[in-house]
């Protein structure tokens, strides 16, 4: 298929150059956006009298046929074409001859590709947001089933204070809600039409950019033609937002990996989302979680690629910018793939509530509540903190827990201790008493669940 820019050149392009220069292997996924953009552009050309109205209608009709044929499989994309724009225009011209050559009037491939990638990424953002919402629904269901499931909360990976599994899951819900907010905001900033910028300096034709923006669902045309064709901030911003999605999935996966180990044994993954060992028959490996944790590095690398490509490019378009698509498409595809695997894995995992409760009973995670009990007796918190620390040390020496330490031992440390201390350090009460906004108490957790539901 001939190059669109061939007129100035006398020699055929070397195969090695063509292969290196070609982008159709990865931009072919934008065929629908490319054709829809061309239909809108051609509709505008006809409405403005730049080409005849009947010519515009004929071109648009044939473009619609090409789109239908590609979707149905009747027409295969020629992978020897330089890019998807060349293929579509070449196919149109082969069908309409001279009339097909009028499509590119008042347009450059520079503003055309800038349009296609924005349209594509807007669609991908919607799909990713929908996937995250499905995951949020799964997490809410798990949280509602585990509002009373006590587990140890950790700092420094050391048992710290008692919480519920629901409270732990909801922490990830609010991370994912922020991800949706960021993606939505990125889409808003992306929703600016670059078409009409031409190669870099607009066009002398009396085009109507506002009309094209309206046809394609953009908020408005870009304000500056140089910026319109050279801006890839939206790709970088999206890659950054997707990197944060992967950070959150990776952190969650790290915890699932720990929880699946015999050292924790807080959850068990369904057989459909685990693998075995080729040599050790007892193994049940959380490979899906491990792969998602590993694939986060790909998305971070895609972000770095985009930043590096764009950092030294003068205005306006440069061929370096062809590298934007492979990087951002890889980030998009990786996140979608990870969400597709992660959501059913979490939905089907079994929560081992007794193991969580047993772990919470160890490690003196009710020590803060013991100190708070002394504060309620009138002791300053720092003194209460010291007395409780001495009680913990005594428990360690005697091989006991705060629940099993005798009252005489308590009184030997501080005379303010009485029988009520055992009620104060009961794990269920420790959790139930935490009712302030955002805490793990049942009422607070139920409020958080409603907040997540309302955000959906």
CSV table of N, CA and C in Angstrom, one decimal, residues 108-237:
chain,number,residue,atom,x,y,z
A,108,UNK,N,-4.4,16.7,8.9
A,108,UNK,CA,-3.1,16.1,8.8
A,108,UNK,C,-3.1,14.8,9.6
A,109,UNK,N,-2.2,13.9,9.3
A,109,UNK,CA,-2.1,12.7,10.1
A,109,UNK,C,-1.8,13.1,11.6
A,110,UNK,N,-1.1,14.3,11.8
A,110,UNK,CA,-0.7,14.7,13.1
A,110,UNK,C,-1.9,14.9,14.0
A,111,UNK,N,-2.9,15.7,13.5
A,111,UNK,CA,-4.1,15.9,14.3
A,111,UNK,C,-5.0,14.7,14.3
A,112,UNK,N,-4.9,13.9,13.2
A,112,UNK,CA,-5.8,12.7,13.1
A,112,UNK,C,-5.4,11.7,14.1
A,113,UNK,N,-4.1,11.4,14.3
A,113,UNK,CA,-3.7,10.4,15.3
A,113,UNK,C,-3.9,11.0,16.7
A,114,UNK,N,-3.7,12.3,16.9
A,114,UNK,CA,-4.0,12.8,18.2
A,114,UNK,C,-5.5,12.7,18.6
A,115,UNK,N,-6.3,12.8,17.6
A,115,UNK,CA,-7.8,12.5,17.8
A,115,UNK,C,-8.0,11.0,18.1
A,116,UNK,N,-7.5,10.2,17.3
A,116,UNK,CA,-7.7,8.7,17.5
A,116,UNK,C,-7.3,8.2,18.9
A,117,UNK,N,-6.2,8.6,19.3
A,117,UNK,CA,-5.7,8.1,20.6
A,117,UNK,C,-6.5,8.7,21.8
A,118,UNK,N,-7.0,9.9,21.6
A,118,UNK,CA,-7.9,10.5,22.7
A,118,UNK,C,-9.2,9.7,22.7
A,119,UNK,N,-9.8,9.5,21.5
A,119,UNK,CA,-11.0,8.7,21.5
A,119,UNK,C,-10.9,7.3,22.0
A,120,UNK,N,-9.8,6.7,21.7
A,120,UNK,CA,-9.5,5.3,22.2
A,120,UNK,C,-9.4,5.3,23.7
A,121,UNK,N,-8.6,6.2,24.2
A,121,UNK,CA,-8.3,6.2,25.7
A,121,UNK,C,-9.6,6.6,26.5
A,122,UNK,N,-10.4,7.5,25.9
A,122,UNK,CA,-11.6,7.8,26.6
A,122,UNK,C,-12.5,6.5,26.8
A,123,UNK,N,-12.6,5.7,25.8
A,123,UNK,CA,-13.3,4.5,25.8
A,123,UNK,C,-12.7,3.5,26.8
A,124,UNK,N,-11.4,3.4,26.8
A,124,UNK,CA,-10.7,2.5,27.7
A,124,UNK,C,-10.9,2.9,29.1
A,125,UNK,N,-10.9,4.2,29.4
A,125,UNK,CA,-11.1,4.7,30.8
A,125,UNK,C,-12.4,4.2,31.3
A,126,UNK,N,-13.4,4.4,30.4
A,126,UNK,CA,-14.8,4.0,30.8
A,126,UNK,C,-14.8,2.5,31.2
A,127,UNK,N,-14.1,1.7,30.4
A,127,UNK,CA,-14.1,0.2,30.6
A,127,UNK,C,-13.4,-0.1,31.9
A,128,UNK,N,-12.3,0.6,32.2
A,128,UNK,CA,-11.5,0.3,33.4
A,128,UNK,C,-12.3,0.8,34.6
A,129,UNK,N,-12.9,1.9,34.6
A,129,UNK,CA,-13.8,2.4,35.7
A,129,UNK,C,-14.9,1.4,36.0
A,130,UNK,N,-15.5,0.8,34.9
A,130,UNK,CA,-16.5,-0.2,35.1
A,130,UNK,C,-16.0,-1.4,35.8
A,131,UNK,N,-14.8,-1.8,35.4
A,131,UNK,CA,-14.1,-3.0,36.1
A,131,UNK,C,-13.8,-2.7,37.5
A,132,UNK,N,-13.4,-1.5,37.8
A,132,UNK,CA,-13.1,-1.2,39.2
A,132,UNK,C,-14.4,-1.2,40.0
A,133,UNK,N,-15.5,-0.7,39.4
A,133,UNK,CA,-16.8,-0.7,40.1
A,133,UNK,C,-17.2,-2.1,40.5
A,134,UNK,N,-17.0,-3.0,39.5
A,134,UNK,CA,-17.3,-4.4,39.8
A,134,UNK,C,-16.5,-5.0,41.0
A,135,UNK,N,-15.2,-4.6,41.0
A,135,UNK,CA,-14.4,-5.1,42.1
A,135,UNK,C,-14.9,-4.5,43.4
A,136,UNK,N,-15.2,-3.2,43.4
A,136,UNK,CA,-15.8,-2.6,44.6
A,136,UNK,C,-17.0,-3.3,45.1
A,137,UNK,N,-17.9,-3.7,44.2
A,137,UNK,CA,-19.0,-4.5,44.6
A,137,UNK,C,-18.7,-5.8,45.3
A,138,UNK,N,-17.7,-6.4,44.8
A,138,UNK,CA,-17.2,-7.7,45.4
A,138,UNK,C,-16.6,-7.4,46.8
A,139,UNK,N,-15.8,-6.4,46.9
A,139,UNK,CA,-15.2,-6.1,48.2
A,139,UNK,C,-16.3,-5.7,49.2
A,140,UNK,N,-17.3,-4.9,48.8
A,140,UNK,CA,-18.4,-4.6,49.7
A,140,UNK,C,-19.1,-5.8,50.2
A,141,UNK,N,-19.4,-6.8,49.3
A,141,UNK,CA,-20.1,-8.0,49.7
A,141,UNK,C,-19.2,-8.8,50.7
A,142,UNK,N,-17.9,-8.8,50.5
A,142,UNK,CA,-17.0,-9.5,51.4
A,142,UNK,C,-17.0,-8.7,52.8
A,143,UNK,N,-17.0,-7.4,52.7
A,143,UNK,CA,-17.0,-6.6,53.9
A,143,UNK,C,-18.3,-6.8,54.7
A,144,UNK,N,-19.5,-6.9,54.0
A,144,UNK,CA,-20.7,-7.1,54.7
A,144,UNK,C,-20.8,-8.4,55.4
A,145,UNK,N,-20.1,-9.4,54.8
A,145,UNK,CA,-20.1,-10.7,55.4
A,145,UNK,C,-19.1,-10.9,56.6
A,146,UNK,N,-18.2,-9.9,56.7
A,146,UNK,CA,-17.2,-10.0,57.7
A,146,UNK,C,-17.1,-8.7,58.7
A,147,UNK,N,-18.3,-8.2,58.9
A,147,UNK,CA,-18.3,-7.0,59.8
A,147,UNK,C,-17.9,-7.3,61.3
A,148,UNK,N,-18.0,-8.6,61.6
A,148,UNK,CA,-17.7,-9.0,63.0
A,148,UNK,C,-16.5,-9.9,63.0
A,149,UNK,N,-15.8,-10.1,61.9
A,149,UNK,CA,-14.7,-11.0,61.8
A,149,UNK,C,-13.4,-10.3,62.3
A,150,UNK,N,-13.0,-10.6,63.5
A,150,UNK,CA,-11.9,-9.9,64.2
A,150,UNK,C,-10.6,-10.4,63.6
A,151,UNK,N,-9.7,-9.5,63.4
A,151,UNK,CA,-8.3,-9.9,62.9
A,151,UNK,C,-7.3,-8.9,63.5
A,152,UNK,N,-6.0,-9.2,63.5
A,152,UNK,CA,-5.1,-8.2,64.0
A,152,UNK,C,-4.8,-7.2,62.8
A,153,UNK,N,-4.8,-5.9,63.2
A,153,UNK,CA,-4.3,-4.9,62.3
A,153,UNK,C,-2.8,-4.8,62.6
A,154,UNK,N,-2.1,-4.4,61.5
A,154,UNK,CA,-0.6,-4.4,61.6
A,154,UNK,C,0.0,-3.1,61.3
A,155,UNK,N,1.1,-2.8,62.0
A,155,UNK,CA,2.1,-1.8,61.6
A,155,UNK,C,3.4,-2.4,61.6
A,156,UNK,N,4.3,-2.1,60.6
A,156,UNK,CA,5.6,-2.7,60.5
A,156,UNK,C,5.5,-4.2,60.4
A,157,UNK,N,4.4,-4.7,59.9
A,157,UNK,CA,4.1,-6.1,59.8
A,157,UNK,C,4.1,-6.8,61.2
A,158,UNK,N,3.9,-6.0,62.2
A,158,UNK,CA,3.8,-6.5,63.6
A,158,UNK,C,2.3,-6.3,64.0
A,159,UNK,N,1.8,-7.3,64.7
A,159,UNK,CA,0.4,-7.2,65.2
A,159,UNK,C,0.3,-5.9,66.1
A,160,UNK,N,-0.7,-5.1,65.8
A,160,UNK,CA,-0.7,-3.8,66.5
A,160,UNK,C,-2.0,-3.6,67.3
A,161,UNK,N,-3.2,-3.6,66.6
A,161,UNK,CA,-4.5,-3.4,67.3
A,161,UNK,C,-5.5,-4.2,66.6
A,162,UNK,N,-6.6,-4.6,67.3
A,162,UNK,CA,-7.6,-5.4,66.7
A,162,UNK,C,-8.5,-4.6,65.8
A,163,UNK,N,-8.8,-5.1,64.6
A,163,UNK,CA,-9.7,-4.5,63.7
A,163,UNK,C,-10.6,-5.7,63.2
A,164,UNK,N,-11.4,-5.4,62.2
A,164,UNK,CA,-12.2,-6.4,61.5
A,164,UNK,C,-11.7,-6.6,60.1
A,165,UNK,N,-12.0,-7.7,59.5
A,165,UNK,CA,-11.6,-8.0,58.1
A,165,UNK,C,-12.4,-7.0,57.2
A,166,UNK,N,-13.6,-6.7,57.6
A,166,UNK,CA,-14.4,-5.7,56.8
A,166,UNK,C,-13.7,-4.4,56.8
A,167,UNK,N,-13.2,-3.9,57.9
A,167,UNK,CA,-12.5,-2.7,58.0
A,167,UNK,C,-11.2,-2.7,57.1
A,168,UNK,N,-10.6,-3.8,57.1
A,168,UNK,CA,-9.4,-3.9,56.2
A,168,UNK,C,-9.7,-3.8,54.7
A,169,UNK,N,-10.8,-4.6,54.4
A,169,UNK,CA,-11.2,-4.5,52.9
A,169,UNK,C,-11.6,-3.2,52.5
A,170,UNK,N,-12.3,-2.5,53.4
A,170,UNK,CA,-12.8,-1.1,53.1
A,170,UNK,C,-11.7,-0.1,52.8
A,171,UNK,N,-10.6,-0.3,53.5
A,171,UNK,CA,-9.4,0.5,53.2
A,171,UNK,C,-9.1,0.5,51.7
A,172,UNK,N,-9.1,-0.7,51.1
A,172,UNK,CA,-8.9,-0.8,49.7
A,172,UNK,C,-10.0,-0.2,48.9
A,173,UNK,N,-11.2,-0.3,49.4
A,173,UNK,CA,-12.3,0.3,48.6
A,173,UNK,C,-12.1,1.8,48.4
A,174,UNK,N,-11.7,2.5,49.5
A,174,UNK,CA,-11.5,3.9,49.4
A,174,UNK,C,-10.3,4.3,48.5
A,175,UNK,N,-9.3,3.4,48.4
A,175,UNK,CA,-8.2,3.6,47.5
A,175,UNK,C,-8.7,3.5,46.0
A,176,UNK,N,-9.6,2.5,45.8
A,176,UNK,CA,-10.1,2.3,44.5
A,176,UNK,C,-11.1,3.4,44.1
A,177,UNK,N,-11.8,3.9,45.0
A,177,UNK,CA,-12.7,5.1,44.7
A,177,UNK,C,-11.8,6.3,44.3
A,178,UNK,N,-10.7,6.5,45.0
A,178,UNK,CA,-9.8,7.6,44.5
A,178,UNK,C,-9.3,7.3,43.1
A,179,UNK,N,-9.0,6.0,42.8
A,179,UNK,CA,-8.6,5.7,41.5
A,179,UNK,C,-9.6,6.1,40.4
A,180,UNK,N,-10.9,5.8,40.7
A,180,UNK,CA,-12.0,6.1,39.8
A,180,UNK,C,-12.1,7.7,39.6
A,181,UNK,N,-11.9,8.4,40.7
A,181,UNK,CA,-11.9,9.9,40.7
A,181,UNK,C,-10.8,10.4,39.8
A,182,UNK,N,-9.6,9.8,39.9
A,182,UNK,CA,-8.5,10.3,39.1
A,182,UNK,C,-8.7,10.0,37.7
A,183,UNK,N,-9.2,8.7,37.4
A,183,UNK,CA,-9.4,8.4,36.0
A,183,UNK,C,-10.5,9.2,35.3
A,184,UNK,N,-11.5,9.6,36.1
A,184,UNK,CA,-12.6,10.4,35.6
A,184,UNK,C,-12.1,11.8,35.3
A,185,UNK,N,-11.2,12.3,36.2
A,185,UNK,CA,-10.6,13.6,36.0
A,185,UNK,C,-9.7,13.6,34.7
A,186,UNK,N,-9.0,12.5,34.6
A,186,UNK,CA,-8.1,12.4,33.4
A,186,UNK,C,-8.9,12.4,32.1
A,187,UNK,N,-10.0,11.8,32.2
A,187,UNK,CA,-10.9,11.7,31.0
A,187,UNK,C,-11.4,13.1,30.7
A,188,UNK,N,-11.8,13.9,31.7
A,188,UNK,CA,-12.3,15.3,31.5
A,188,UNK,C,-11.2,16.1,30.8
A,189,UNK,N,-10.0,16.0,31.3
A,189,UNK,CA,-8.9,16.8,30.7
A,189,UNK,C,-8.5,16.3,29.3
A,190,UNK,N,-8.8,15.0,29.0
A,190,UNK,CA,-8.5,14.4,27.7
A,190,UNK,C,-9.6,14.8,26.7
A,191,UNK,N,-10.7,15.3,27.2
A,191,UNK,CA,-11.9,15.5,26.3
A,191,UNK,C,-11.9,16.8,25.5
A,192,UNK,N,-10.7,17.0,24.9
A,192,UNK,CA,-10.5,18.3,24.1
A,192,UNK,C,-10.1,17.8,22.7
A,193,UNK,N,-10.8,18.4,21.7
A,193,UNK,CA,-10.6,17.9,20.3
A,193,UNK,C,-9.4,18.5,19.7
A,194,UNK,N,-8.4,17.7,19.2
A,194,UNK,CA,-7.2,18.2,18.5
A,194,UNK,C,-7.4,18.4,17.0
A,195,UNK,N,-8.4,17.7,16.5
A,195,UNK,CA,-8.7,17.8,15.0
A,195,UNK,C,-8.9,19.2,14.6
A,196,UNK,N,-8.3,19.6,13.5
A,196,UNK,CA,-8.4,21.0,13.0
A,196,UNK,C,-7.1,21.7,13.3
A,197,UNK,N,-6.2,21.1,14.1
A,197,UNK,CA,-4.9,21.7,14.3
A,197,UNK,C,-4.0,21.5,13.1
A,198,UNK,N,-4.4,20.6,12.2
A,198,UNK,CA,-3.5,20.4,11.0
A,198,UNK,C,-2.2,19.7,11.4
A,199,UNK,N,-1.2,20.0,10.7
A,199,UNK,CA,0.1,19.4,11.0
A,199,UNK,C,0.7,20.1,12.2
A,200,UNK,N,0.4,21.5,12.4
A,200,UNK,CA,0.8,22.2,13.5
A,200,UNK,C,0.2,23.6,13.5
A,201,UNK,N,-0.2,24.1,12.3
A,201,UNK,CA,-0.6,25.5,12.2
A,201,UNK,C,-2.1,25.7,11.7
A,202,UNK,N,-2.9,24.7,12.0
A,202,UNK,CA,-4.3,24.8,11.6
A,202,UNK,C,-4.4,24.7,10.1
A,203,UNK,N,-5.4,25.4,9.5
A,203,UNK,CA,-5.7,25.3,8.1
A,203,UNK,C,-6.3,26.6,7.5
A,204,UNK,N,-6.1,26.8,6.3
A,204,UNK,CA,-6.7,28.0,5.6
A,204,UNK,C,-8.2,27.7,5.2
A,205,UNK,N,-8.6,26.5,5.3
A,205,UNK,CA,-10.0,26.2,4.9
A,205,UNK,C,-11.0,26.6,6.0
A,206,UNK,N,-12.2,27.1,5.7
A,206,UNK,CA,-13.1,27.6,6.7
A,206,UNK,C,-13.8,26.4,7.4
A,207,UNK,N,-13.1,25.7,8.2
A,207,UNK,CA,-13.6,24.5,8.9
A,207,UNK,C,-14.4,25.0,10.2
A,208,UNK,N,-15.2,24.1,10.7
A,208,UNK,CA,-16.0,24.3,11.9
A,208,UNK,C,-15.6,23.3,12.9
A,209,UNK,N,-14.6,23.6,13.7
A,209,UNK,CA,-14.1,22.7,14.7
A,209,UNK,C,-15.1,22.4,15.8
A,210,UNK,N,-15.9,23.4,16.2
A,210,UNK,CA,-16.9,23.2,17.2
A,210,UNK,C,-17.9,22.1,16.8
A,211,UNK,N,-18.3,22.1,15.5
A,211,UNK,CA,-19.2,21.1,15.0
A,211,UNK,C,-18.6,19.7,15.1
A,212,UNK,N,-17.4,19.6,14.7
A,212,UNK,CA,-16.7,18.3,14.8
A,212,UNK,C,-16.6,17.8,16.3
A,213,UNK,N,-16.3,18.7,17.2
A,213,UNK,CA,-16.3,18.4,18.6
A,213,UNK,C,-17.6,17.9,19.1
A,214,UNK,N,-18.7,18.5,18.6
A,214,UNK,CA,-20.0,18.1,19.0
A,214,UNK,C,-20.4,16.7,18.4
A,215,UNK,N,-20.0,16.5,17.2
A,215,UNK,CA,-20.3,15.2,16.5
A,215,UNK,C,-19.6,14.0,17.3
A,216,UNK,N,-18.4,14.3,17.8
A,216,UNK,CA,-17.5,13.3,18.4
A,216,UNK,C,-17.6,13.2,19.9
A,217,UNK,N,-18.4,14.1,20.5
A,217,UNK,CA,-18.6,14.1,21.9
A,217,UNK,C,-17.5,14.7,22.7
A,218,UNK,N,-16.7,15.6,22.1
A,218,UNK,CA,-15.7,16.3,22.8
A,218,UNK,C,-16.3,17.6,23.4
A,219,UNK,N,-15.8,18.0,24.5
A,219,UNK,CA,-16.3,19.2,25.2
A,219,UNK,C,-16.0,20.5,24.4
A,220,UNK,N,-14.8,20.6,23.7
A,220,UNK,CA,-14.5,21.7,23.0
A,220,UNK,C,-13.2,21.4,22.1
A,221,UNK,N,-12.9,22.2,21.1
A,221,UNK,CA,-11.7,22.1,20.4
A,221,UNK,C,-10.5,22.6,21.3
A,222,UNK,N,-9.3,22.1,21.0
A,222,UNK,CA,-8.1,22.7,21.7
A,222,UNK,C,-7.9,24.1,21.3
A,223,UNK,N,-7.3,24.9,22.2
A,223,UNK,CA,-7.1,26.3,22.0
A,223,UNK,C,-5.9,26.7,21.2
A,224,UNK,N,-5.0,25.8,21.1
A,224,UNK,CA,-3.7,26.1,20.4
A,224,UNK,C,-3.3,24.9,19.5
A,225,UNK,N,-3.1,25.2,18.2
A,225,UNK,CA,-2.8,24.1,17.3
A,225,UNK,C,-1.5,23.4,17.5
A,226,UNK,N,-0.5,24.1,18.0
A,226,UNK,CA,0.8,23.5,18.3
A,226,UNK,C,0.6,22.5,19.5
A,227,UNK,N,-0.2,23.0,20.5
A,227,UNK,CA,-0.4,22.1,21.6
A,227,UNK,C,-1.3,20.9,21.2
A,228,UNK,N,-2.2,21.2,20.3
A,228,UNK,CA,-3.2,20.1,19.9
A,228,UNK,C,-2.5,18.9,19.3
A,229,UNK,N,-1.4,19.1,18.6
A,229,UNK,CA,-0.8,17.9,17.9
A,229,UNK,C,0.4,17.4,18.7
A,230,UNK,N,1.0,18.2,19.6
A,230,UNK,CA,2.2,17.8,20.4
A,230,UNK,C,1.9,17.4,21.8
A,231,UNK,N,0.7,17.6,22.3
A,231,UNK,CA,0.3,17.2,23.7
A,231,UNK,C,0.1,15.7,23.8
A,232,UNK,N,0.9,15.2,24.8
A,232,UNK,CA,0.6,13.8,25.2
A,232,UNK,C,0.5,13.7,26.7
A,233,UNK,N,0.2,14.9,27.3
A,233,UNK,CA,0.0,14.9,28.8
A,233,UNK,C,-1.0,13.9,29.2
A,234,UNK,N,-2.0,13.8,28.4
A,234,UNK,CA,-3.2,12.9,28.8
A,234,UNK,C,-2.7,11.4,28.8
A,235,UNK,N,-1.8,11.1,28.0
A,235,UNK,CA,-1.2,9.7,28.0
A,235,UNK,C,-0.4,9.5,29.3
A,236,UNK,N,0.4,10.5,29.6
A,236,UNK,CA,1.2,10.4,30.8
A,236,UNK,C,0.4,10.4,32.1
A,237,UNK,N,-0.7,11.3,32.1
A,237,UNK,CA,-1.5,11.3,33.3
A,237,UNK,C,-2.3,10.0,33.4
